[in-house]
Short mmCIF file of C-alpha atoms in Angstrom, two decimals:
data_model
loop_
_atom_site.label_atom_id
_atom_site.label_comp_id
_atom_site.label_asym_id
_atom_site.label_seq_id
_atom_site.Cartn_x
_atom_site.Cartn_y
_atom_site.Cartn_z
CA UNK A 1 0.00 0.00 0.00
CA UNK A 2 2.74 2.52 1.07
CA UNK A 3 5.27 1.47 -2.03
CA UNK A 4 2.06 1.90 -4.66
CA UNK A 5 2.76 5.77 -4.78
CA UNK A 6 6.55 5.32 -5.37
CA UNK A 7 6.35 2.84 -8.34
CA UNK A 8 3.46 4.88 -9.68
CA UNK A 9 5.63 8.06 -10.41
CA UNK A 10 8.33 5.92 -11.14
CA UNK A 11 6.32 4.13 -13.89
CA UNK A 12 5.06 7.50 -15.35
CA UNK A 13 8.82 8.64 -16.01
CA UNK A 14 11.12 5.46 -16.46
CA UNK A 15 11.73 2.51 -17.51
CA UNK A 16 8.70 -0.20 -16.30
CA UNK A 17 9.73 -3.14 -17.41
CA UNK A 18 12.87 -2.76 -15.59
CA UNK A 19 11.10 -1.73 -12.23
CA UNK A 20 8.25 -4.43 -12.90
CA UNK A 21 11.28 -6.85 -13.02
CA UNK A 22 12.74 -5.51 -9.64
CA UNK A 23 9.76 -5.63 -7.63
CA UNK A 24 8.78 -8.94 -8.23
CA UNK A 25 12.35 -10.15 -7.67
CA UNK A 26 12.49 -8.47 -4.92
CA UNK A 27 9.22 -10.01 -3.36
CA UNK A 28 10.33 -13.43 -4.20
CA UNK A 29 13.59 -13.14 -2.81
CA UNK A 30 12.05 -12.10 0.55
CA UNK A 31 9.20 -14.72 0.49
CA UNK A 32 11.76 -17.37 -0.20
CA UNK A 33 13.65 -16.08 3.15
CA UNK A 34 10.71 -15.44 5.01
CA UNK A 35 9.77 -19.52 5.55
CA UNK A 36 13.15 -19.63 7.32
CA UNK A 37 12.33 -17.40 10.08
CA UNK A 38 12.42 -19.26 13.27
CA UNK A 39 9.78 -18.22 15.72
CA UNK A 40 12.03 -16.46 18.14
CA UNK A 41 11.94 -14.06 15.62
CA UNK A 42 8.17 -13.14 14.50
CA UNK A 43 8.33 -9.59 14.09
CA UNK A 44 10.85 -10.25 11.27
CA UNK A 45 8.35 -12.74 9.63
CA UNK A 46 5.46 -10.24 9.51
CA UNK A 47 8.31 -7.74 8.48
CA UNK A 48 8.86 -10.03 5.34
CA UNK A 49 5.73 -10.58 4.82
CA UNK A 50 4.23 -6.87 4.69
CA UNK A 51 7.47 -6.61 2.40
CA UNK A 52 6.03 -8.55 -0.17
CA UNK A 53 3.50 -5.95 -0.87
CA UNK A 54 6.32 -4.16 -3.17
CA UNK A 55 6.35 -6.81 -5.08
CA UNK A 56 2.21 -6.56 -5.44
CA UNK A 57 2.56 -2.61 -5.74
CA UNK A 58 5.49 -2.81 -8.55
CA UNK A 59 3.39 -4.85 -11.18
CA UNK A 60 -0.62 -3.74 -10.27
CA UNK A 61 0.56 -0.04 -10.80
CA UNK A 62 2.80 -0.57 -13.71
CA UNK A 63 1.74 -3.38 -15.59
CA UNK A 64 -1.84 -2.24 -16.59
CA UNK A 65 -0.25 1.08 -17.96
CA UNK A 66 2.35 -1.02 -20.28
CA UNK A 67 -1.28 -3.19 -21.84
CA UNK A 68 -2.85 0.28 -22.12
CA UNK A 69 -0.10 1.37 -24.53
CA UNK A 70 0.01 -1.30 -26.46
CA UNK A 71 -3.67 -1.68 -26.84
CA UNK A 72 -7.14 0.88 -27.31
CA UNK A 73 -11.13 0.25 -26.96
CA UNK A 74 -12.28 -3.41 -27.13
CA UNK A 75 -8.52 -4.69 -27.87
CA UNK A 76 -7.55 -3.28 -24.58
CA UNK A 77 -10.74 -4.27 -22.85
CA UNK A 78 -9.43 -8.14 -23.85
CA UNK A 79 -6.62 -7.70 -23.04
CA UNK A 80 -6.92 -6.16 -19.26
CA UNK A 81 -9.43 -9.06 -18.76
CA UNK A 82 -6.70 -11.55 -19.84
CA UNK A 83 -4.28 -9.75 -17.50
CA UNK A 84 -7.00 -9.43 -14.48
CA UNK A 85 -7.73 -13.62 -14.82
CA UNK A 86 -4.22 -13.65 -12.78
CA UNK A 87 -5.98 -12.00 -9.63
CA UNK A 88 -8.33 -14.42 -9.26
CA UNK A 89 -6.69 -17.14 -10.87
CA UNK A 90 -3.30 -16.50 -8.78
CA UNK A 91 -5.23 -16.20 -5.63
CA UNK A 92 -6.78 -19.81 -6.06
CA UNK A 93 -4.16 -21.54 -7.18
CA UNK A 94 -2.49 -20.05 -4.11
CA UNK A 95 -5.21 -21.77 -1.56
CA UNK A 96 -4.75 -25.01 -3.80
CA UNK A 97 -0.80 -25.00 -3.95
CA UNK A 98 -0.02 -23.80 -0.67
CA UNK A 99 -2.29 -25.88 1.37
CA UNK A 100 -1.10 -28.80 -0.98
CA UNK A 101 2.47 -28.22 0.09
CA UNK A 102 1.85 -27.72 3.87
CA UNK A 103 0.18 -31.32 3.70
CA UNK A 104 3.03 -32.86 1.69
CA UNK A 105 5.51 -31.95 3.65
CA UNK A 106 3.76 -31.60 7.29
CA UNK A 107 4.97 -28.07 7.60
CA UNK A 108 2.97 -24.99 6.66
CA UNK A 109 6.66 -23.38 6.05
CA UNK A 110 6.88 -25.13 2.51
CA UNK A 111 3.92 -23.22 1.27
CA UNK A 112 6.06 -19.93 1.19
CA UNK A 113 8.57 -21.82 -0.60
CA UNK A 114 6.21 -22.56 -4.34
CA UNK A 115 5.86 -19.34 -5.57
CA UNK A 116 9.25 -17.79 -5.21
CA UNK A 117 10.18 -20.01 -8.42
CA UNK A 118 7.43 -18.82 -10.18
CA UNK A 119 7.90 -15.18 -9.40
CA UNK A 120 11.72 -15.19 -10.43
CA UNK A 121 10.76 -17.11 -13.56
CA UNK A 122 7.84 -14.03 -14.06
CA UNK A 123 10.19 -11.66 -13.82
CA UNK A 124 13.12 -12.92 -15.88
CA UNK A 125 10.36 -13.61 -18.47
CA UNK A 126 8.97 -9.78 -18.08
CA UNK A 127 12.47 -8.41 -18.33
CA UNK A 128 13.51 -10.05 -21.55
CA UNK A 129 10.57 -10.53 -23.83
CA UNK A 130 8.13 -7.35 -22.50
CA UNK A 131 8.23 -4.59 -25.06
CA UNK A 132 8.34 -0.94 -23.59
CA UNK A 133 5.83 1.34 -25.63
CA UNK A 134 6.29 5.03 -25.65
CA UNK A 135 3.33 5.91 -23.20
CA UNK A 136 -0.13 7.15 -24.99
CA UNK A 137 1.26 5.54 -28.74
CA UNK A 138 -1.91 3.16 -28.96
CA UNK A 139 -3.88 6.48 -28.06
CA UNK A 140 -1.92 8.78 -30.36
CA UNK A 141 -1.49 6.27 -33.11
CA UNK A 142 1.94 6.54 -33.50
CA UNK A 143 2.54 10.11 -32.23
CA UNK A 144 4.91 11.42 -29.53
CA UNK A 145 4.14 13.50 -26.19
CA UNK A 146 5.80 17.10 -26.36
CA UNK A 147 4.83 18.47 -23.23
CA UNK A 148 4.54 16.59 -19.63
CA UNK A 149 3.04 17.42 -16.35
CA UNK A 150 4.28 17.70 -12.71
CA UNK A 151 3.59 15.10 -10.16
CA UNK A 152 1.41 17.68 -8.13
CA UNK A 153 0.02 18.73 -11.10
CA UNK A 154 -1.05 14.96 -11.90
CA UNK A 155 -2.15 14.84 -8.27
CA UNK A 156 -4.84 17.71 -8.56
CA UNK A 157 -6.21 16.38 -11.52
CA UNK A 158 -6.89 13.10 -10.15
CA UNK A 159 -8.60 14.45 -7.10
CA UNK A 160 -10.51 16.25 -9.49
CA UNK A 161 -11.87 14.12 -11.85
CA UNK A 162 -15.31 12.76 -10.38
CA UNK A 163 -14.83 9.58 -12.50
CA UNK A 164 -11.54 8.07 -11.05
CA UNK A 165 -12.27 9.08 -7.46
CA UNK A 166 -15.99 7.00 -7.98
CA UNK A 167 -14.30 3.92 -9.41
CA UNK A 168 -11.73 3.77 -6.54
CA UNK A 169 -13.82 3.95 -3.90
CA UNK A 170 -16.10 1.46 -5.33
CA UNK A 171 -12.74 -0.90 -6.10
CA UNK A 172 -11.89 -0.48 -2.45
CA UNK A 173 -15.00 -1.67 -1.33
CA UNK A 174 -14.28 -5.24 -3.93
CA UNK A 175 -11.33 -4.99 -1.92
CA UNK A 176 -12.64 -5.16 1.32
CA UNK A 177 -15.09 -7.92 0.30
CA UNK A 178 -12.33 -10.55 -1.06
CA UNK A 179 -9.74 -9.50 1.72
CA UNK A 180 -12.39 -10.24 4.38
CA UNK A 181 -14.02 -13.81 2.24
CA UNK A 182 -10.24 -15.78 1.62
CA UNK A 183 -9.70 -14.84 5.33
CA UNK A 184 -12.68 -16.12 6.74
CA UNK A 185 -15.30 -18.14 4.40
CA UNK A 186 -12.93 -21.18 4.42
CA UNK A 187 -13.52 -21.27 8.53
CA UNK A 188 -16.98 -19.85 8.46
CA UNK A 189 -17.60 -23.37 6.17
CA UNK A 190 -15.83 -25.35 8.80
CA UNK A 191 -17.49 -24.32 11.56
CA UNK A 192 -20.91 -24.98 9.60
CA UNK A 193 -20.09 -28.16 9.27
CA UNK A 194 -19.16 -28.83 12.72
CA UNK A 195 -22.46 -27.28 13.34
CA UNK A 196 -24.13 -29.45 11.02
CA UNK A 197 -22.32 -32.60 12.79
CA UNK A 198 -20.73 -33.72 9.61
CA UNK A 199 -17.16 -32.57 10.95
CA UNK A 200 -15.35 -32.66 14.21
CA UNK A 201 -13.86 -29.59 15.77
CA UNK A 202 -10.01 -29.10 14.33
CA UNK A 203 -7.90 -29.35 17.88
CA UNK A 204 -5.01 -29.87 15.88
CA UNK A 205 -2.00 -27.43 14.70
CA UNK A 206 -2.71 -28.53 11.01
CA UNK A 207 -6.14 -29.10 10.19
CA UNK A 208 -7.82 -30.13 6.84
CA UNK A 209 -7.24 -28.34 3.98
CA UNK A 210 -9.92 -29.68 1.85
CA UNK A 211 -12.49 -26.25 2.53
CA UNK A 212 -9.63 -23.84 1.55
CA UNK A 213 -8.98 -26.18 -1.58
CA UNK A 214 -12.45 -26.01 -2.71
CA UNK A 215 -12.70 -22.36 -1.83
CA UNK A 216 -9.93 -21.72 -3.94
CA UNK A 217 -11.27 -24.03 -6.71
CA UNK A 218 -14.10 -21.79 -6.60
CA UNK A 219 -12.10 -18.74 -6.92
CA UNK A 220 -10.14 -19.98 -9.82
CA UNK A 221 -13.28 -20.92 -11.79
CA UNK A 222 -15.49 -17.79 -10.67
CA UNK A 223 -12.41 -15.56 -11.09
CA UNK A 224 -12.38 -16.86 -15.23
CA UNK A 225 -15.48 -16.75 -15.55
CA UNK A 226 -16.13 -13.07 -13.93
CA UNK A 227 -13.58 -11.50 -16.21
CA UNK A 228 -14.51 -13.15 -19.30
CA UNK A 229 -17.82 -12.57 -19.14
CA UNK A 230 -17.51 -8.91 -17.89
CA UNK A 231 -15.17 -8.16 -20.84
CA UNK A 232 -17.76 -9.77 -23.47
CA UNK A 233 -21.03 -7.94 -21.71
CA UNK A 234 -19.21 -4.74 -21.54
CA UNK A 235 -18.50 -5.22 -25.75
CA UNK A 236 -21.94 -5.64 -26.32
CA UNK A 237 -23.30 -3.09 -24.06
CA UNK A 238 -21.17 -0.49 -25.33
CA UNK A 239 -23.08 -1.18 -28.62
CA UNK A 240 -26.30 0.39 -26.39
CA UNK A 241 -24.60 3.31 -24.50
CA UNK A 242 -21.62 4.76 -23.69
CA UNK A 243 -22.00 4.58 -20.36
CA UNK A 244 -21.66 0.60 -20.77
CA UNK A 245 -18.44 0.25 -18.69
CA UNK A 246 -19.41 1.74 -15.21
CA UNK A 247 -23.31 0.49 -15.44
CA UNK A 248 -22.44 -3.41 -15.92
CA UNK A 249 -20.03 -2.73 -12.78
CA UNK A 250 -22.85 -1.57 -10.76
CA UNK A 251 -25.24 -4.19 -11.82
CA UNK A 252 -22.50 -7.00 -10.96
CA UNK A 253 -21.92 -5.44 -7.92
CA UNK A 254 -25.75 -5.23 -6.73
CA UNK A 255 -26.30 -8.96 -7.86
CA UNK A 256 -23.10 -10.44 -5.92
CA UNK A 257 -24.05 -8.97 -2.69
CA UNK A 258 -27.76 -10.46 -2.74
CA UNK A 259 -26.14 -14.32 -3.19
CA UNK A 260 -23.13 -13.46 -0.74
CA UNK A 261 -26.28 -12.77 2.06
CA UNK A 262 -27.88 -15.91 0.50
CA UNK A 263 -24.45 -17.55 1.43
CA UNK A 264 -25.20 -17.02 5.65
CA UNK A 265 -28.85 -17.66 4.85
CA UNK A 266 -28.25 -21.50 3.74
CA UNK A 267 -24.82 -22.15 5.03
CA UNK A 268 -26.53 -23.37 8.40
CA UNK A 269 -28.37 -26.20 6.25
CA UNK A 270 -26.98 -27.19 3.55
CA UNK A 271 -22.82 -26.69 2.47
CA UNK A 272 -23.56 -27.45 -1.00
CA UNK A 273 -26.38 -25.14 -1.25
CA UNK A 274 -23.42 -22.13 0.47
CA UNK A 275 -21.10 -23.06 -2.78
CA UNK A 276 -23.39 -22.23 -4.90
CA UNK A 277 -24.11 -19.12 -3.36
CA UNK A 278 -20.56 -18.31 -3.33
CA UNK A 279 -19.99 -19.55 -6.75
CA UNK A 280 -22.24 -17.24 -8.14
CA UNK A 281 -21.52 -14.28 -5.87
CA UNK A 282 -17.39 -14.34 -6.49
CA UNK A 283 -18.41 -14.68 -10.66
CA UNK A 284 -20.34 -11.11 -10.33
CA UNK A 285 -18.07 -9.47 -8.00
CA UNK A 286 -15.13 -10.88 -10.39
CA UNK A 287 -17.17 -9.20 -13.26
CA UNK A 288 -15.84 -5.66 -13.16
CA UNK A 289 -12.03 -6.07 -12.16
CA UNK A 290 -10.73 -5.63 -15.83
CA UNK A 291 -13.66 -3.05 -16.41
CA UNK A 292 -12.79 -0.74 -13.48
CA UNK A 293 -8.98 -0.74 -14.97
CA UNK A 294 -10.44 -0.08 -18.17
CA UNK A 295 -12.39 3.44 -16.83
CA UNK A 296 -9.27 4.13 -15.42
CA UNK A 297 -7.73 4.29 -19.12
CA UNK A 298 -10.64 6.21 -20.36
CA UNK A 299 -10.64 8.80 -18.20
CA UNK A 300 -6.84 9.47 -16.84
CA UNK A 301 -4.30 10.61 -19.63
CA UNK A 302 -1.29 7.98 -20.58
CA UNK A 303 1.32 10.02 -18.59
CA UNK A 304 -0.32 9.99 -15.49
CA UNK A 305 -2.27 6.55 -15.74
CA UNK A 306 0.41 4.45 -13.09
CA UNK A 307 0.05 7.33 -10.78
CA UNK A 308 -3.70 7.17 -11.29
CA UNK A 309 -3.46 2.99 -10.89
CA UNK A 310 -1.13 3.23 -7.90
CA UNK A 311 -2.95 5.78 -5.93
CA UNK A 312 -6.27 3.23 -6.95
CA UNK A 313 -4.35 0.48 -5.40
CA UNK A 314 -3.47 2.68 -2.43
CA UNK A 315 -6.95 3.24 -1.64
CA UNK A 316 -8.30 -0.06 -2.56
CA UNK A 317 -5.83 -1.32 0.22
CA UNK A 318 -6.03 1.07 2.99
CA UNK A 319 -10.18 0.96 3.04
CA UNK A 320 -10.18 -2.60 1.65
CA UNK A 321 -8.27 -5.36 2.49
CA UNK A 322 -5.88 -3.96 4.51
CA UNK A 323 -8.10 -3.60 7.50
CA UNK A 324 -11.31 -5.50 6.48
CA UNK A 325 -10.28 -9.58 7.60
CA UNK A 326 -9.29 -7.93 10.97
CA UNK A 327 -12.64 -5.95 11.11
CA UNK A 328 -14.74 -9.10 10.70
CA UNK A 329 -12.67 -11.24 12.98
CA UNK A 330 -13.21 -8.40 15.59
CA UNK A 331 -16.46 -8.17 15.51
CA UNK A 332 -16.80 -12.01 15.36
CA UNK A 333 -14.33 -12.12 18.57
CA UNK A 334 -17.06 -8.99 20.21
CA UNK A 335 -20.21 -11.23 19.24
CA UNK A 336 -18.75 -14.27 20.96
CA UNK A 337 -18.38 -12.92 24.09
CA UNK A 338 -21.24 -11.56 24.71
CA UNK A 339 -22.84 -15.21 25.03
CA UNK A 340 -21.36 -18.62 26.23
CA UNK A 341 -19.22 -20.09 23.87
CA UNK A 342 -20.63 -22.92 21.51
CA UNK A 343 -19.75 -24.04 17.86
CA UNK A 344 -22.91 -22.91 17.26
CA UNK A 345 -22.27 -19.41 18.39
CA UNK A 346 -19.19 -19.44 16.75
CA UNK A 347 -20.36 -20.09 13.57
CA UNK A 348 -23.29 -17.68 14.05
CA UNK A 349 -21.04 -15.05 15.28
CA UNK A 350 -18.64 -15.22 12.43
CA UNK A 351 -21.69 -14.89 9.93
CA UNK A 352 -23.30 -12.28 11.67
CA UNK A 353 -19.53 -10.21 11.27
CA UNK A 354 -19.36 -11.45 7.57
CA UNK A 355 -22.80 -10.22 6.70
CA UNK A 356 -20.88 -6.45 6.54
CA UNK A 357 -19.19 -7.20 3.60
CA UNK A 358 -22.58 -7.09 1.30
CA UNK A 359 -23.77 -3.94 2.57
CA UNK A 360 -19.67 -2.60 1.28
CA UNK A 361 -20.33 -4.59 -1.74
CA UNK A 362 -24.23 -2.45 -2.19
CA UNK A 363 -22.18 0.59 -1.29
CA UNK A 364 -19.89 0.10 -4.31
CA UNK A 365 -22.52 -0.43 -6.37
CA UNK A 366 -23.19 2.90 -5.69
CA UNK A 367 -20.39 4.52 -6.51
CA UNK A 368 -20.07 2.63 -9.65
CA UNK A 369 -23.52 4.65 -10.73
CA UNK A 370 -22.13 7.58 -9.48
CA UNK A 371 -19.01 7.32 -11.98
CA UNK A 372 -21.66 6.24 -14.74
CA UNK A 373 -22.89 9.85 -13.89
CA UNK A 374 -19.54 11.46 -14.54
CA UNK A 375 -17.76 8.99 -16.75
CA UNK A 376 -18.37 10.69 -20.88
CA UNK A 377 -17.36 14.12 -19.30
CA UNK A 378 -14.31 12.81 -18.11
CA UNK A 379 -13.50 10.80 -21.03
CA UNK A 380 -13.96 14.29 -23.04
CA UNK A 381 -11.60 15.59 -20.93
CA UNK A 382 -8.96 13.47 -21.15
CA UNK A 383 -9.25 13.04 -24.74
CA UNK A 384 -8.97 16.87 -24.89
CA UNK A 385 -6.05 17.09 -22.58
CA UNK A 386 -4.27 14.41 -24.54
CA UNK A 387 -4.54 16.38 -27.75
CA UNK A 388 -3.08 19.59 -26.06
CA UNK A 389 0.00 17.47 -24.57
CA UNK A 390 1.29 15.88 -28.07
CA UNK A 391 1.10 19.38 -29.16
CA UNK A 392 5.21 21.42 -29.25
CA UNK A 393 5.51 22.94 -25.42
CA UNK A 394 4.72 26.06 -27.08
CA UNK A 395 1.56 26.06 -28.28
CA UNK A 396 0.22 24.59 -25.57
CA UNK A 397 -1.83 27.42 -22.88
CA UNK A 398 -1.03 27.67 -19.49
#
């Protein structure tokens, strides 16, 4: 969250590919070291661990401006959905793999150890084969920026364009619901099903693994899924109005928080029944990941879009995810003891905290309308500013 601002100038004014590289490098490096903290020493391992968000920040700030100069309109709709199937996609494969490895090998240690190849491998890839577009060329069609802009200058005209700030509030409340559900819906399903009798309490210091492997089953599939199908309703939409982008957010939005309530609702009965629930709920929230990215490029002008991405980022972390899995387990931990303590309460507790996350999820919704409000004034905008900047520094007005 903190190192999103830094790589976002730095991505507006040098070399990404290079810094892309280094960030992930560096988070792999450090992840790798982190499983061989002994626990004399925790407040190095959550160090390392809150290290590994520059990593995160280097490529979700820089990356999406690199597709967005290579790429315009439905191309670079595709193309941000093809690059947005790794959020989902990453984080399920990341339930599946690590609890996999913490089985094998009896030691939840070795599940920090998998994806430290596959970063370094990511980045050596990135660093040799990426191309480096001049930023704005898909925009310009081939032409050059004469004049730039100051940081602060870029700063104020982010705050003020109605569009951006809209999107990123509603992203930080997608945030806060997917930060708070891989915390906490693989235990909420446990304790159902202790509740249900068809499990036993886990009293051990590695329990089963098999709810966060289908959770993150789930998330793989839903996370496809969302993305592809938000990237072909938004082409066809956009056929209807202009508007398309920011409406089919909204609508997403409002439909996955009426089957994540559903999920608390049936969860108590029937396990199956809560899958579904979530299946369906994760493929709608999913939806407009790609999409919001894709405002982003509409709106903000190339030379300020990994500023505008790492600020997004920024926020999405600091009201999402950041804070939200704590949120829920405090509340949970307040609910509990206000009665005796039962599996029953415990599970009831826990949903009780999780039901916040669809009245976030409504909230975004919101916003999403609100930037539907705003979003072909800003696009004029940018589109005008954009024409100005490839102009020679001295026919452009101050």
């Amino acid at each position: 969250m903190v190192a999103a601002p830094i790589f976002g100038y730095l991505g507006d004014r040098f070399n990404r590919k290079v810094i892309l590289s280094c960030g992930i490098f560096f988070w792999s490096i450090v992840t790798l070291l982190s499983s061989f903290i002994s626990k004399e020493y925790y407040w190095l391992f959550v160090l390392s661990r809150g290290l590994v968000g520059i990593g995160e920040s280097s490529y979700s700030s820089i990356s999406p401006t690199i597709i967005g100069d290579l790429f315009t309109n439905n191309s670079r709709t595709m193309m941000l959905s093809v690059f947005y199937l790794a959020i989902p996609l990453g984080s399920g494969l990341g339930y599946i793999l690590g609890s996999s490895a913490k089985v094998a090998a009896g030691d939840w240690h070795w599940s920090l150890r998998v994806s430290p190849l596959l970063g370094i491998t990511a980045g050596t890839l990135i660093l040799l084969f990426v191309p480096e577009p001049k930023r704005g060329s898909a925009d310009q069609m081939g032409g050059r920026i004469k004049h730039r802009t100051s940081w602060l200058c870029d700063m104020k005209a982010l705050a003020k364009n109605r569009s951006y700030v809209f999107s990123s509030l509603a992203s930080s409340a997608v945030s806060f619901a997917t930060g708070a559900f891989g915390m906490w819906i693989p235990v909420y399903l446990a304790r159902a099903q202790v509740v249900q009798k068809t499990a036993e309490p886990c009293t051990k210091e590695i329990c089963s693994s098999t709810d966060s492997l289908i959770f993150g089953a789930i998330t793989c599939v839903t996370g496809l899924l969302g993305v592809v199908i938000g990237a072909a309703t938004t082409r066809l939409c956009r056929q209807k109005t202009e508007r398309a982008d920011p409406l089919v957010c909204a609508v997403s939005m409002l439909g996955s928080a009426i089957f994540i309530c559903l999920i608390f609702v049936v969860a108590k009965k029937s396990i199956e029944g809560a899958y579904v629930c979530i299946f369906i709920g994760e493929t709608l929230l999913f939806l407009n990941w790609a999409i919001t990215a894709d405002i982003l490029m509409f709106v903000v002008i190339p030379t300020r879009r990994a500023t505008a991405v790492a600020f997004q980022s920024f926020t999405s972390h600091l009201l999402g995810d950041a804070g939200s899995p704590y949120l829920i387990g405090l509340i949970s931990d307040g609910l509990q003891q206000r009665y005796a303590t039962s599996a029953l309460w415990q599970f009831l507790s826990l949903g009780y905290a999780l039901m916040l996350c669809p009245f976030i999820i409504v909230l975004g919704g919101m916003f999403f309308l609100a930037t539907a409000l705003f979003f072909l004034d800003d696009r004029e905008k940018a589109e005008k500013q954009l024409s100005q900047l490839t102009r020679p520094p001295s026919s452009v007005k101050v």
